[in-house]
Coordinates of C-alpha atoms and ligand atoms in Angstrom, one line a residue:
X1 CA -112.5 191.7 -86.9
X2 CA -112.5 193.9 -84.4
X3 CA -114.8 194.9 -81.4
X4 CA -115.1 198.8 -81.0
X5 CA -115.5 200.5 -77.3
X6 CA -118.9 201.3 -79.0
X7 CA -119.6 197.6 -79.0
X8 CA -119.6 197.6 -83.1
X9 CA -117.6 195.0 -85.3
X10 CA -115.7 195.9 -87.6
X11 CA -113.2 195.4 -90.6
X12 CA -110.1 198.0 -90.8
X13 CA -112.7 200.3 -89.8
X14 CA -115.5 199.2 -91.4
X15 CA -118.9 198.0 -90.1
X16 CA -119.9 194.2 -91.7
X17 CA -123.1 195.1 -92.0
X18 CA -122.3 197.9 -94.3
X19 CA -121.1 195.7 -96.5
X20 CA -123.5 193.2 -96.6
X21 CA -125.7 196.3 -97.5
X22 CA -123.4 197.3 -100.3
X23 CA -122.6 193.9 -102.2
X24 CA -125.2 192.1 -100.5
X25 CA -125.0 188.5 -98.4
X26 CA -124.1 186.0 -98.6
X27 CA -120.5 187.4 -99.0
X28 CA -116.9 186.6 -98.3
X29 CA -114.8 189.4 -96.8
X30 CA -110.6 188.9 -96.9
X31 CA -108.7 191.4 -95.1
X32 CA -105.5 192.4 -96.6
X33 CA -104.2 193.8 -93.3
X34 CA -104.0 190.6 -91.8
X35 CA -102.9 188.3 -94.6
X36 CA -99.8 190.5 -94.8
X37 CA -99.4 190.1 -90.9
X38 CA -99.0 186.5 -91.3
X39 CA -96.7 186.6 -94.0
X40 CA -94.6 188.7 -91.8
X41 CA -94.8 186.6 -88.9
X42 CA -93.5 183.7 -91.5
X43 CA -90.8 185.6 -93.0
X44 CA -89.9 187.1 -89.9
X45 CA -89.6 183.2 -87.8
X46 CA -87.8 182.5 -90.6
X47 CA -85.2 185.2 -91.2
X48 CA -82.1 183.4 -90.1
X49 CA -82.0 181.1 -93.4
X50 CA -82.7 181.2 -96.9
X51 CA -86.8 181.0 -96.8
X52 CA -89.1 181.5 -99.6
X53 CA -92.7 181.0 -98.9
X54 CA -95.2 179.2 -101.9
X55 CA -98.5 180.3 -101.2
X56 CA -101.0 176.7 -101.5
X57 CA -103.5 178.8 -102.8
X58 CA -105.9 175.8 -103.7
X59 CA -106.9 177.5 -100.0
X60 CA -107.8 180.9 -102.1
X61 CA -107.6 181.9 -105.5
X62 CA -109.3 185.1 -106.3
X63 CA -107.2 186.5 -108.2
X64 CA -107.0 190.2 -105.7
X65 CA -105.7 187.4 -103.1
X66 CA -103.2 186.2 -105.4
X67 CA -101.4 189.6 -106.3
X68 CA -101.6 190.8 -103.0
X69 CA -99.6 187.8 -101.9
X70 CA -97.2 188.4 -104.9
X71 CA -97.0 192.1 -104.1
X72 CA -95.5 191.2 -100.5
X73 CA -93.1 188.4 -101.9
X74 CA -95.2 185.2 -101.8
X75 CA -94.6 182.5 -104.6
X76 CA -97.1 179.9 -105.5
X77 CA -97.6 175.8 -104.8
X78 CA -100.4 174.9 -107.3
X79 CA -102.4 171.6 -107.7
X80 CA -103.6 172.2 -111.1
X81 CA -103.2 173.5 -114.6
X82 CA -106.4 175.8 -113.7
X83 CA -104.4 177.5 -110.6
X84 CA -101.0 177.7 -112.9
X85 CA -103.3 179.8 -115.4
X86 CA -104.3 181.7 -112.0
X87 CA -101.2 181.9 -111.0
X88 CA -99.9 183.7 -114.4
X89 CA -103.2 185.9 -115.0
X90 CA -101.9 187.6 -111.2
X91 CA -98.6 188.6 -112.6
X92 CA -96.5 185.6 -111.3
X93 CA -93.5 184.2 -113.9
X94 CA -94.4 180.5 -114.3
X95 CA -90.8 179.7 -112.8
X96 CA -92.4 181.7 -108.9
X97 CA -94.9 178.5 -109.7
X98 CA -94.4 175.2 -108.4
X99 CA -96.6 171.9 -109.6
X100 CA -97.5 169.9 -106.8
X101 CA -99.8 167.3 -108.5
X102 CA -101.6 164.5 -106.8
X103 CA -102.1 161.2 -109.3
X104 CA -102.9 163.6 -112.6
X105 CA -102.5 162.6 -116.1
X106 CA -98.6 163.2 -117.5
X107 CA -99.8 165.7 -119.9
X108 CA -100.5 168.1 -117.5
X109 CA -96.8 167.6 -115.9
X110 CA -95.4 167.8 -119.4
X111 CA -97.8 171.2 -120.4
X112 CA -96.6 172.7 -116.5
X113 CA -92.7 171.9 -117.2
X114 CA -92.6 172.8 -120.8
X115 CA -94.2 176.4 -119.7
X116 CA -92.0 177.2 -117.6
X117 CA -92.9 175.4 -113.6
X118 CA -90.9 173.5 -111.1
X119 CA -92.9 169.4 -110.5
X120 CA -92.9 168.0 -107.0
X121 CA -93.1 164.5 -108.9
X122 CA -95.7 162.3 -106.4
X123 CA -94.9 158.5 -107.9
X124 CA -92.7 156.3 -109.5
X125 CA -94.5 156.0 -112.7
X126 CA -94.2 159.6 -113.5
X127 CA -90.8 159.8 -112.1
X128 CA -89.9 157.1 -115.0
X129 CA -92.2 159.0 -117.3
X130 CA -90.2 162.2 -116.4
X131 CA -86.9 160.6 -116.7
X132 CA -88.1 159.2 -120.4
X133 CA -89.3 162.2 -121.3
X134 CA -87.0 164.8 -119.8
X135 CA -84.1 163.1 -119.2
X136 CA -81.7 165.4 -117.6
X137 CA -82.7 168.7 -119.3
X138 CA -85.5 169.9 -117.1
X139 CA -85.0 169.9 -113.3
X140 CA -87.8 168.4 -110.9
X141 CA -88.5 168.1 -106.8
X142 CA -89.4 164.6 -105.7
X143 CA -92.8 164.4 -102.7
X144 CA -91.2 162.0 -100.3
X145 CA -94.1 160.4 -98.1
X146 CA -92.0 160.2 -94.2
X147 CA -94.8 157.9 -93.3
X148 CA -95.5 160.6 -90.5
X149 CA -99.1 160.8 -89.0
X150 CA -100.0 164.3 -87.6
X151 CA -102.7 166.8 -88.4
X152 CA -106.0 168.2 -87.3
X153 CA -108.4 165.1 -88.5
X154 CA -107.8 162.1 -90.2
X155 CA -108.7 163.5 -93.8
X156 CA -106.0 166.4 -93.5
X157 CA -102.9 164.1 -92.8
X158 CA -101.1 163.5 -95.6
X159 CA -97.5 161.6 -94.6
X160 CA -98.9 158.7 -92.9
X161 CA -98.2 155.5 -94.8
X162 CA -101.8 155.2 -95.8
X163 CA -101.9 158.1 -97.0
X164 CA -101.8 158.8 -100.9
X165 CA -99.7 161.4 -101.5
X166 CA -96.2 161.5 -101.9
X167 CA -93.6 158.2 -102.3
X168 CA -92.7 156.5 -100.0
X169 CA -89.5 157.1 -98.4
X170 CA -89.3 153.2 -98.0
X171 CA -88.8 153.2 -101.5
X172 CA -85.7 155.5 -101.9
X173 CA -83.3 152.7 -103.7
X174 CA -86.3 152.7 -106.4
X175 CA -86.2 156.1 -106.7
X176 CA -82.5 156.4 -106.7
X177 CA -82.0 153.7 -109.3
X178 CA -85.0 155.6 -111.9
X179 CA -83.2 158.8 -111.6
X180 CA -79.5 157.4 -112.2
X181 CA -80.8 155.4 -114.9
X182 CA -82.4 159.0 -117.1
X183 CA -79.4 161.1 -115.3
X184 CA -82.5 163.1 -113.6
X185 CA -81.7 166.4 -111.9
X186 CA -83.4 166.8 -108.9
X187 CA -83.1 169.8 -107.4
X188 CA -85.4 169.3 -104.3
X189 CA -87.1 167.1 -102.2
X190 CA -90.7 168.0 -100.9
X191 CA -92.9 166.8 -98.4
X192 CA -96.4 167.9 -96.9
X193 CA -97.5 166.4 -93.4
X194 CA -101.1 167.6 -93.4
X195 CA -103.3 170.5 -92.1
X196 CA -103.8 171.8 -88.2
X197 CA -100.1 170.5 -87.4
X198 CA -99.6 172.8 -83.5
X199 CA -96.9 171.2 -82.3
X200 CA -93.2 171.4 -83.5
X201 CA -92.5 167.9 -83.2
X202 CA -93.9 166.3 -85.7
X203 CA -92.3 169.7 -88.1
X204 CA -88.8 168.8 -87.1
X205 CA -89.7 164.9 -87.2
X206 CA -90.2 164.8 -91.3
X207 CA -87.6 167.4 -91.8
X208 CA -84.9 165.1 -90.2
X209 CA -86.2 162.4 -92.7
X210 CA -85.8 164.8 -95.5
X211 CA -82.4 165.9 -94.8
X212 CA -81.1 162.0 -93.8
X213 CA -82.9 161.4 -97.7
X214 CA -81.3 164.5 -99.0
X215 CA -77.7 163.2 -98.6
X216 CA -78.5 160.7 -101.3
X217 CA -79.5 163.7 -103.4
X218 CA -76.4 165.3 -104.6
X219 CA -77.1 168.7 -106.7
X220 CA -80.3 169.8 -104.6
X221 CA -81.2 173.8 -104.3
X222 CA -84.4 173.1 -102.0
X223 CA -85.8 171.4 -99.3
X224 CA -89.7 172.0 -99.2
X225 CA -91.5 170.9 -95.7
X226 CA -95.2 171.7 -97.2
X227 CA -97.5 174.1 -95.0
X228 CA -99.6 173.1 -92.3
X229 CA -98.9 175.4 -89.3
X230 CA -102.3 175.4 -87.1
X231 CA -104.4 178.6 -86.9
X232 CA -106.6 179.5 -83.9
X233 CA -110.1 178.6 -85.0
X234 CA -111.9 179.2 -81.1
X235 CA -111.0 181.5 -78.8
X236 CA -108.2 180.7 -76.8
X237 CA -107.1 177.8 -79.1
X238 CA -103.6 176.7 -79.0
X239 CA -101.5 177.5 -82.6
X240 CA -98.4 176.6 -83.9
X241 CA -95.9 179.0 -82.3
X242 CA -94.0 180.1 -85.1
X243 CA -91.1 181.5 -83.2
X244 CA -90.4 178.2 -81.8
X245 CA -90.9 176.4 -84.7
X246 CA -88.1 178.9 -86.8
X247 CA -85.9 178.8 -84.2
X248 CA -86.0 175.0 -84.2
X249 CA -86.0 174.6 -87.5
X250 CA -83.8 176.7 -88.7
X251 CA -81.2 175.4 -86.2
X252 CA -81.3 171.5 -87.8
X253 CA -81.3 173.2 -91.2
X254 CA -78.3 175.5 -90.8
X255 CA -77.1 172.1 -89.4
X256 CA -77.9 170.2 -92.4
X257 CA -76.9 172.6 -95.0
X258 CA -73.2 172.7 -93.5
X259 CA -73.2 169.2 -93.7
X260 CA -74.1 169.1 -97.1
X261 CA -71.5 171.2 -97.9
X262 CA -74.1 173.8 -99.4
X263 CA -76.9 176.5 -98.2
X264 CA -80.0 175.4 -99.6
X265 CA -83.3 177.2 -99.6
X266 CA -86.0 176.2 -97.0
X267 CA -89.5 176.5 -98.6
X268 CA -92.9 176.2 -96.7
X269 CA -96.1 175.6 -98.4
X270 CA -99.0 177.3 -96.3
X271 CA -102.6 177.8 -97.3
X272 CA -104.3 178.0 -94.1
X273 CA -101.9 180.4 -91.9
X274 CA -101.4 183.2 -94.4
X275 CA -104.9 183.3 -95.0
X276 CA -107.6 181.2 -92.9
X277 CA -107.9 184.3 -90.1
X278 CA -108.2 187.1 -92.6
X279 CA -111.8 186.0 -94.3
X280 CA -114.7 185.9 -93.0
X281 CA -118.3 184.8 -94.2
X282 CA -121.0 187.0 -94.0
X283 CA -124.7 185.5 -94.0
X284 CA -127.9 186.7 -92.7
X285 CA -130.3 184.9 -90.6
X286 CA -133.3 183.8 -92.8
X287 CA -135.9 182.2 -90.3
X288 CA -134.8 181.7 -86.2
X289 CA -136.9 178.5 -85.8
X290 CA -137.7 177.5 -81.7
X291 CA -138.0 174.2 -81.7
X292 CA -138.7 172.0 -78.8
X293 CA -136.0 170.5 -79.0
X294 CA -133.4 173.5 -79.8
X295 CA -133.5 176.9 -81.5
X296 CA -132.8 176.6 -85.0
X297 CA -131.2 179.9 -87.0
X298 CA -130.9 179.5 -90.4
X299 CA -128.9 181.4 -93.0
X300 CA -128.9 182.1 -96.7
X301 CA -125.9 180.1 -96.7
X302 CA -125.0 176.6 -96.9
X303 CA -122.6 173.5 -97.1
X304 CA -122.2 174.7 -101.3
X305 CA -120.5 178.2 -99.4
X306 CA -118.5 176.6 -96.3
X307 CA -118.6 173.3 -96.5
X308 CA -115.6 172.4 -93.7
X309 CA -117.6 171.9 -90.6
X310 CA -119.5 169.5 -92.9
X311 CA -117.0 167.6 -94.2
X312 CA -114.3 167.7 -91.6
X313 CA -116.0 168.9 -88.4
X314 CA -114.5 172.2 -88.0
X315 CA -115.1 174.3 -85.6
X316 CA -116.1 178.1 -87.3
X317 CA -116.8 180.5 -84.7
X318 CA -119.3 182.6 -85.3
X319 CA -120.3 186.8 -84.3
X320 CA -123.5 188.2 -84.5
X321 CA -122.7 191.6 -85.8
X322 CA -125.8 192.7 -85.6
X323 CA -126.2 192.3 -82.3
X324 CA -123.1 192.0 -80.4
X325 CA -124.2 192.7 -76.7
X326 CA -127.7 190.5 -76.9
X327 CA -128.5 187.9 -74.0
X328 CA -126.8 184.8 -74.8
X329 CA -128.8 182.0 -76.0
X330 CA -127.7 178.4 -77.2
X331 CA -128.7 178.3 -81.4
X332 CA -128.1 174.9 -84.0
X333 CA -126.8 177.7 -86.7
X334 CA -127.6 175.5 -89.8
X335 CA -128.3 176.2 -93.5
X336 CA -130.6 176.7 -96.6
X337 CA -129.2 173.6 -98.1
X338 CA -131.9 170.3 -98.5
X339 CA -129.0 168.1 -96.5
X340 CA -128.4 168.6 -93.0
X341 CA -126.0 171.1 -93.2
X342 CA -125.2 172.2 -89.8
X343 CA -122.3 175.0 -88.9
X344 CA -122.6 174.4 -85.2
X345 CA -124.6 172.7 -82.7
X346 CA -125.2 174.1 -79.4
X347 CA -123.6 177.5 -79.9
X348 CA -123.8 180.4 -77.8
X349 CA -124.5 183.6 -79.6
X350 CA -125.9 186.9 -78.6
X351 CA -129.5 186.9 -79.4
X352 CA -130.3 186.1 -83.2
X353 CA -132.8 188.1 -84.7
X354 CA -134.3 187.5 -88.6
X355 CA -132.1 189.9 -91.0
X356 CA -128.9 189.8 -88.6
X357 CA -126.1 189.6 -90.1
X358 CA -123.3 186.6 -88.8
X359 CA -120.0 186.2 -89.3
X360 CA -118.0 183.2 -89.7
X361 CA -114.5 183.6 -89.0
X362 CA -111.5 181.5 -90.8
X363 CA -113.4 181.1 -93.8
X364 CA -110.0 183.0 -95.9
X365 CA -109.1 178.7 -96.5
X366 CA -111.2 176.2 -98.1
X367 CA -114.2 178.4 -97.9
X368 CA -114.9 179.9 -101.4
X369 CA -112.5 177.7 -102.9
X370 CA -114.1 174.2 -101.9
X371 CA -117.9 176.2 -102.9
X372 CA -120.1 174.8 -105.2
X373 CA -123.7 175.5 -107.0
X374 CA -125.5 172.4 -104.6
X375 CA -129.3 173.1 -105.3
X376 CA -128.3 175.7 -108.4
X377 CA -127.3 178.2 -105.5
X378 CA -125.0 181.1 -106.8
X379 CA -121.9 181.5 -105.2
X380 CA -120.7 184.3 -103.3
X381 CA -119.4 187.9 -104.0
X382 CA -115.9 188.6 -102.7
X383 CA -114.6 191.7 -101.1
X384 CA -110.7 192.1 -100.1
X385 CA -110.6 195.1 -97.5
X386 CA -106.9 196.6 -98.2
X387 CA -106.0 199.8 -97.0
X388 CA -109.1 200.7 -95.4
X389 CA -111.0 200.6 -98.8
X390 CA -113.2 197.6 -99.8
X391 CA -113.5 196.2 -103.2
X392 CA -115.7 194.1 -104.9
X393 CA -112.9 191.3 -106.5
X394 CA -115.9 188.4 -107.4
X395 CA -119.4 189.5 -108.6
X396 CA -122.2 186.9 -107.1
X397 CA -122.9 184.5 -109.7
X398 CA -126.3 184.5 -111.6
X399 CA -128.6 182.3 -113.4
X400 CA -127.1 182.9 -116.3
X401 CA -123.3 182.0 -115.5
X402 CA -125.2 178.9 -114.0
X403 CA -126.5 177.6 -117.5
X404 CA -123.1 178.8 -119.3
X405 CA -122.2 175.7 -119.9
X406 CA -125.5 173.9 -120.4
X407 CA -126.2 172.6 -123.9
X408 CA -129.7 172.8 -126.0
X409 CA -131.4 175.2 -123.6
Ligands
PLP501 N1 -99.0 171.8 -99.6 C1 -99.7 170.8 -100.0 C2 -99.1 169.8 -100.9 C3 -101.0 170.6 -99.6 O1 -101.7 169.5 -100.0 C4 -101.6 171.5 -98.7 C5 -103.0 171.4 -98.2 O2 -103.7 170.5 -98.6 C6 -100.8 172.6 -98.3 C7 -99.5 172.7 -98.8 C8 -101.4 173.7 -97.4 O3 -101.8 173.2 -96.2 P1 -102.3 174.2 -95.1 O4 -103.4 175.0 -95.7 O5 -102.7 173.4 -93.9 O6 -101.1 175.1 -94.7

């Protein structure tokens, strides 16, 4: 968003509160101009080897979101047969889609594989099952867990060896002696470290682990380090610098790949980077509540909307773009929700007036996708701003989407 020499947010040109107006609050806003910014800066860190970027888009799934990032190149990581039928319905070819399941029944591997999708296979079991069932006619990755620890807060790691995702690369002579015993063709090896990862070390750390594991691999095509690359959530925050980060990797992987004997393809997995800084939540202020002991301002919003500062502590920064150059005051922004649903504590913000219109920024991950209907709220309308127009790509739910599934009414 930016801040005009009038003193007036705005979205490629156009005022918030305008929109708020048009497909009323609360409402998430994406804008297209800056999800294809990051994907450049990716591509462009990357151009020295053979990247392809899968989009994680458990982070975002409207469907707008998901052919815009096809539109500019972007394959797709999925969790879920629901996402792989997203994934389709935006134009994507089931074989742009890779399976990343966590612990899910075998029949949804089997349904994913048969239709057409790559597996990152996440356990023994269903690397047996896989070998049993598949033998040596369908190719698969295999999530190796590096037993890494690195990320923003303990429930976004995902590599540390209490962590559940992945196997264990501790277990590699297991895993060797399933797949020589079903002939299994893996093609890849995968691994995901966590969320809010700055710093290049612990990037380069779990890809050295994958390509010492990959030598035992001998017909591989990919090498897939997962997403994570921090994104500034505060002013002034520190973020992964993805220069660096290319340079450095790309180095050891140009490295590996000529020790292998073979150029491989370096995929990344990010959510969060390619699309946490283009989306912002829109709410206005219901009731701005002075307390003696601090000034409340709460918002037709809630943890059912954005439900991350709740559930992992994050940090949301937050305009009044209603009132941009008002006297600074310290607010508890909180909202409608009967739970103590706080977005911030102590926060500075230009005078809050009832009917102002905030902004939450980062809310383009994890916001409407981790939304739910707590206290039979309706969820959102989204808007994706592309150039300079703004479309409505989600009506706001009703009552009656509500009780659709509801039996005996
Ligand atoms: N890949 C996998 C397997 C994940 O679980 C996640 C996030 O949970 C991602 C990629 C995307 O992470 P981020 O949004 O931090 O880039």
């Amino acid at each position: 968003m930016q801040l005009s020499d009038q003193n007036q947010y705005t979205i490629q040109g156009i005022d918030p509160t305008q929109l708020t107006e048009k497909f009323g609050s609360p409402l998430y806003v994406y804008d297209g101009a800056t999800i294809r910014r990051k994907t450049e800066a990716l591509q462009h860190a990357f151009a020295g080897v053979n990247m392809k970027i899968k989009f994680a888009c458990k982070s975002n799934t409207n469907l707008a979101v998901l052919r815009l990032m096809k539109e500019i190149g972007v394959e797709l990581d999925v969790v879920s047969p629901g996402e792989f039928e997203m994934g389709k319905l935006a134009g994507y070819d089931a074989s742009q889609i890779t399976f990343t399941p966590s612990g899910v029944p075998f029949y949804e591997v089997k349904e994913a594989v048969e239709a057409g999708a790559l597996v990152n296979v996440d356990s023994l079991p269903l690397l047996e099952w896989f070998g049993q069932t598949f033998g040596n006619t369908k190719p698969c990755l295999i999530r190796i867990k590096p037993n890494v620890a690195a990320g923003g807060h303990e429930k976004i790691m995902t590599a540390h060896a209490d962590s559940k995702f992945g196997i264990s690369v501790l277990l590699l002579d297991d895993i060797l002696e399933i797949v020589k015993k079903y002939d299994i063709k893996i093609i890849g090896l995968h691994q995901h470290t966590g969320s809010d990862i700055k710093d290049a070390e612990p990037f380069l750390q779990v890809a050295d682990i994958l390509f010492e594991t990959a030598k035992h691999f001998p017909d591989l095509e990919i090498v897939d380090l997962g997403g994570g690359f921090k994104v500034s959530y505060m002013p002034g925050d520190a973020v992964t610098d993805m220069t660096l980060l290319g340079n450095k990797i790309s180095e050891r992987f140009k490295k590996f790949c000529s020790e292998y004997g073979r150029e491989l393809q370096l995929w990344f997995e990010p959510g969060k980077f390619l699309v946490s800084e283009s989306g912002y939540l829109l709410v206005t202020t219901t009731v701005v509540k002075e307390d003696p002991a601090r000034n409340f301002v709460h918002v037709d919003s809630g943890l059912n909307h954005l439900i991350r500062p709740m559930m992992y502590g994050s940090y949301h920064h937050i305009l009044n773009v209603s009132n941009p150059t008002g006297e600074e005051k310290p607010y508890n922004v909180v909202g409608y929700i009967c739970e103590t649903d706080t977005f911030a504590s102590d926060r500075n913000l230009p005078e809050v007036r009832q009917g102002d219109t905030l902004a939450f920024l980062n809310a383009g991950a994890y916001g409407f996708t981790m939304s739910s209907n707590y206290n039979a709220r309706f969820r959102p309308a989204e808007v994706l701003v592309d150039n300079g127009e703004a479309r409505l790509v989600r009506r706001r739910e009703t009552l009656e989407d509500l009780l659709l599934t509801q039996q005996g009414l």
